[in-house]
Amino acid sequence: MKIGVLALQGGFIEHEQALQKLGISFFEIRKLSDVQQPMDALILPGGESTVMGQLLHETKLFSPLKTMIDEGLPVWGTCAGMILLAKTIEDEQTRYFGRIPIAVKRNAFGRQLGSFHTTGVLTGIGEIPMTFIRAPFITESEKDVQILASIQGYGVAATYRNVLVTSFHPELTEDLQVLRYFLDLL
Ligand code: GLN
């Protein structure tokens, strides 16, 4: 099994470290030639979705990755990665991969609560640590989307077809259960 990790910007190293802990092979995606090798799944890290979106276009990675995601490549997006995968971004015209029919609100927990740590229950796993950094939450979802976790009444993890999204950062904790959950979906 080989996982591609989008490594244009943001917190990709932490995902790589988590994969290393589980002994899973991965490679970094930075340029077009990187996506010519086969991959079993893709991770879109946290960071700044607008910057990542811009870099995806500048590197010409956007179209091939969008095609792969649309054709069913399993993908997990954390935080900014979740924004890149959402069909609708509130108050914005922009859409990136748009593969999961949810609406997300960016920086949704407010500036004071920009970063916080809590625990919450994720369906299929149980109680896990959740670290949020200027995180989005889900404001709407279509009926085939399964909301896996909620905080303050808003969805913070969801799955739909080949997509898993979390607004928090499991890769910033010692807890590898969400990564295992994703790998089990493959
Ligand atoms: N606030 C960022 C954005 O809107 C996401 C933050 C994160 O990925 N930790 O893209």
CSV table of C-alpha atoms and ligand atoms in Angstrom, one decimal:
chain,number,residue,atom,x,y,z
A,1,MET,CA,0.0,0.0,0.0
A,2,LYS,CA,1.3,3.5,-0.9
A,3,ILE,CA,-0.2,6.8,0.2
A,4,GLY,CA,0.3,10.1,-1.6
A,5,VAL,CA,0.6,13.1,0.7
A,6,LEU,CA,0.0,16.5,-0.9
A,7,ALA,CA,3.1,18.4,0.2
A,8,LEU,CA,2.6,21.9,-1.3
A,9,GLN,CA,2.0,23.7,2.0
A,10,GLY,CA,0.8,23.2,5.5
A,11,GLY,CA,1.1,20.3,7.9
A,12,PHE,CA,2.0,17.4,5.6
A,13,ILE,CA,5.1,16.3,7.7
A,14,GLU,CA,2.9,15.3,10.7
A,15,HIS,CA,0.8,13.1,8.4
A,16,GLU,CA,4.0,11.5,7.1
A,17,GLN,CA,5.2,10.9,10.7
A,18,ALA,CA,1.9,9.2,11.6
A,19,LEU,CA,2.2,7.0,8.5
A,20,GLN,CA,5.7,6.1,9.4
A,21,LYS,CA,4.6,5.0,12.9
A,22,LEU,CA,2.2,2.5,11.2
A,23,GLY,CA,4.9,1.4,8.8
A,24,ILE,CA,2.9,2.6,5.8
A,25,SER,CA,4.8,3.7,2.6
A,26,PHE,CA,4.0,7.1,1.3
A,27,PHE,CA,5.4,9.7,-1.1
A,28,GLU,CA,5.1,13.4,-1.3
A,29,ILE,CA,3.1,15.1,-4.1
A,30,ARG,CA,4.7,18.4,-5.1
A,31,LYS,CA,4.8,18.3,-8.9
A,32,LEU,CA,3.1,16.7,-11.9
A,33,SER,CA,5.5,13.8,-12.2
A,34,ASP,CA,4.8,12.8,-8.6
A,35,VAL,CA,1.2,11.7,-9.6
A,36,GLN,CA,2.4,9.5,-12.4
A,37,GLN,CA,3.2,6.7,-9.9
A,38,PRO,CA,0.4,4.6,-8.6
A,39,MET,CA,-1.2,5.4,-5.2
A,40,ASP,CA,-3.8,3.7,-3.1
A,41,ALA,CA,-5.0,6.8,-1.3
A,42,LEU,CA,-4.4,10.5,-0.9
A,43,ILE,CA,-4.0,12.7,2.1
A,44,LEU,CA,-4.7,16.4,1.9
A,45,PRO,CA,-3.2,18.1,5.0
A,46,GLY,CA,-4.2,21.1,7.0
A,47,GLY,CA,-2.7,24.5,6.1
A,48,GLU,CA,-4.3,27.4,4.3
A,49,SER,CA,-6.9,26.2,1.7
A,50,THR,CA,-6.6,29.4,-0.5
A,51,VAL,CA,-2.8,29.0,-0.7
A,52,MET,CA,-3.0,25.3,-1.3
A,53,GLY,CA,-5.7,25.8,-4.0
A,54,GLN,CA,-3.5,28.4,-5.7
A,55,LEU,CA,-0.5,26.1,-5.6
A,56,LEU,CA,-2.5,23.2,-6.9
A,57,HIS,CA,-3.3,25.3,-10.0
A,58,GLU,CA,0.2,26.7,-10.4
A,59,THR,CA,1.8,23.2,-10.3
A,60,LYS,CA,-0.9,21.9,-12.6
A,61,LEU,CA,-1.6,19.2,-10.1
A,62,PHE,CA,-5.3,20.3,-9.7
A,63,SER,CA,-6.8,18.6,-12.8
A,64,PRO,CA,-5.1,15.2,-12.5
A,65,LEU,CA,-5.9,15.0,-8.8
A,66,LYS,CA,-9.5,16.1,-9.4
A,67,THR,CA,-9.9,13.3,-12.0
A,68,MET,CA,-8.4,10.7,-9.6
A,69,ILE,CA,-10.7,11.8,-6.8
A,70,ASP,CA,-13.7,11.9,-9.0
A,71,GLU,CA,-12.9,8.4,-10.2
A,72,GLY,CA,-12.8,7.0,-6.7
A,73,LEU,CA,-9.3,7.4,-5.3
A,74,PRO,CA,-9.8,7.2,-1.5
A,75,VAL,CA,-8.9,10.6,0.0
A,76,TRP,CA,-8.7,12.0,3.5
A,77,GLY,CA,-8.7,15.8,4.0
A,78,THR,CA,-7.9,17.4,7.4
A,79,CYS,CA,-8.9,20.9,8.0
A,80,ALA,CA,-7.8,22.9,4.9
A,81,GLY,CA,-8.0,19.5,3.2
A,82,MET,CA,-11.6,19.3,4.2
A,83,ILE,CA,-12.3,22.7,2.6
A,84,LEU,CA,-10.6,21.6,-0.6
A,85,LEU,CA,-12.9,18.6,-0.8
A,86,ALA,CA,-16.2,20.3,0.1
A,87,LYS,CA,-18.8,21.1,-2.5
A,88,THR,CA,-19.6,24.5,-1.0
A,89,ILE,CA,-17.6,27.0,1.0
A,90,GLU,CA,-19.8,29.4,2.7
A,91,ASP,CA,-19.6,33.1,1.6
A,92,GLU,CA,-17.2,32.2,-1.1
A,93,GLN,CA,-17.6,31.5,-4.8
A,94,THR,CA,-14.6,29.2,-4.9
A,95,ARG,CA,-14.8,25.5,-5.1
A,96,TYR,CA,-11.8,23.1,-5.3
A,97,PHE,CA,-12.3,19.3,-5.6
A,98,GLY,CA,-15.9,19.6,-4.5
A,99,ARG,CA,-16.3,15.8,-4.1
A,100,ILE,CA,-18.2,15.7,-0.8
A,101,PRO,CA,-21.7,17.3,-0.8
A,102,ILE,CA,-21.3,19.4,2.3
A,103,ALA,CA,-21.1,23.1,3.0
A,104,VAL,CA,-18.3,24.2,5.2
A,105,LYS,CA,-17.7,27.5,7.0
A,106,ARG,CA,-14.0,28.5,7.3
A,107,ASN,CA,-12.5,29.6,10.5
A,108,ALA,CA,-15.8,28.7,12.0
A,109,PHE,CA,-15.0,28.5,15.7
A,110,GLY,CA,-14.2,32.2,15.9
A,111,ARG,CA,-10.9,34.0,16.4
A,112,GLN,CA,-10.7,33.6,20.2
A,113,LEU,CA,-11.3,29.9,19.7
A,114,GLY,CA,-8.8,29.8,16.9
A,115,SER,CA,-7.0,26.8,18.3
A,116,PHE,CA,-8.4,24.5,20.9
A,117,HIS,CA,-8.2,20.9,22.1
A,118,THR,CA,-11.0,18.7,23.2
A,119,THR,CA,-12.2,15.2,23.0
A,120,GLY,CA,-15.2,13.9,21.1
A,121,VAL,CA,-16.8,10.8,19.8
A,122,LEU,CA,-16.2,9.6,16.3
A,123,THR,CA,-18.7,7.0,15.1
A,124,GLY,CA,-16.9,3.8,14.5
A,125,ILE,CA,-14.0,4.6,16.8
A,126,GLY,CA,-15.3,6.1,20.1
A,127,GLU,CA,-13.8,9.0,22.1
A,128,ILE,CA,-10.7,10.5,20.6
A,129,PRO,CA,-8.6,13.7,21.1
A,130,MET,CA,-9.5,16.5,18.7
A,131,THR,CA,-7.2,19.4,18.0
A,132,PHE,CA,-8.7,22.3,16.1
A,133,ILE,CA,-6.6,25.1,14.5
A,134,ARG,CA,-8.7,27.9,12.8
A,135,ALA,CA,-10.9,25.0,11.8
A,136,PRO,CA,-13.9,24.8,9.5
A,137,PHE,CA,-17.1,23.1,10.5
A,138,ILE,CA,-19.9,21.5,8.4
A,139,THR,CA,-23.0,23.7,8.1
A,140,GLU,CA,-25.0,21.5,5.7
A,141,SER,CA,-24.8,18.1,4.3
A,142,GLU,CA,-26.7,16.1,1.7
A,143,LYS,CA,-28.4,12.9,2.8
A,144,ASP,CA,-25.8,10.4,1.6
A,145,VAL,CA,-23.1,12.1,3.7
A,146,GLN,CA,-22.5,10.4,7.0
A,147,ILE,CA,-21.6,12.8,9.8
A,148,LEU,CA,-19.1,11.0,12.0
A,149,ALA,CA,-18.5,13.5,14.7
A,150,SER,CA,-20.0,16.8,16.0
A,151,ILE,CA,-18.7,19.5,18.3
A,152,GLN,CA,-21.0,22.3,19.6
A,153,GLY,CA,-23.7,20.8,17.3
A,154,TYR,CA,-21.7,21.2,14.1
A,155,GLY,CA,-20.2,18.4,12.0
A,156,VAL,CA,-16.5,18.1,12.3
A,157,ALA,CA,-15.9,14.7,10.6
A,158,ALA,CA,-17.8,13.1,7.7
A,159,THR,CA,-17.6,10.5,5.1
A,160,TYR,CA,-19.1,10.1,1.6
A,161,ARG,CA,-18.1,7.5,-1.0
A,162,ASN,CA,-14.3,7.7,-1.3
A,163,VAL,CA,-13.9,10.7,0.9
A,164,LEU,CA,-13.2,11.2,4.6
A,165,VAL,CA,-12.9,14.7,6.1
A,166,THR,CA,-12.0,15.9,9.5
A,167,SER,CA,-11.9,19.5,10.6
A,168,PHE,CA,-9.5,18.6,13.4
A,169,HIS,CA,-6.0,17.3,13.2
A,170,PRO,CA,-5.5,13.7,14.4
A,171,GLU,CA,-1.9,13.9,13.0
A,172,LEU,CA,-1.1,16.5,15.7
A,173,THR,CA,-1.9,14.0,18.5
A,174,GLU,CA,-0.4,10.7,19.4
A,175,ASP,CA,-3.7,9.0,18.5
A,176,LEU,CA,-3.5,7.0,15.3
A,177,GLN,CA,-7.0,5.7,15.3
A,178,VAL,CA,-8.4,8.1,12.6
A,179,LEU,CA,-5.5,7.2,10.3
A,180,ARG,CA,-6.2,3.5,11.0
A,181,TYR,CA,-9.9,4.1,10.3
A,182,PHE,CA,-9.1,5.7,7.0
A,183,LEU,CA,-6.7,2.8,6.1
A,184,ASP,CA,-9.4,0.3,7.0
A,185,LEU,CA,-11.7,2.0,4.5
A,186,LEU,CA,-9.3,1.2,1.7
B,1,GLN,N1,-8.2,28.3,8.3
B,1,GLN,C1,-7.6,27.4,7.3
B,1,GLN,C2,-8.3,27.6,5.9
B,1,GLN,O1,-9.3,28.2,5.9
B,1,GLN,C3,-7.6,26.0,7.7
B,1,GLN,C4,-6.8,25.8,8.9
B,1,GLN,C5,-6.1,24.5,9.0
B,1,GLN,O2,-6.0,23.7,8.1
B,1,GLN,N2,-5.6,24.2,10.2
B,1,GLN,O3,-7.9,27.1,5.0
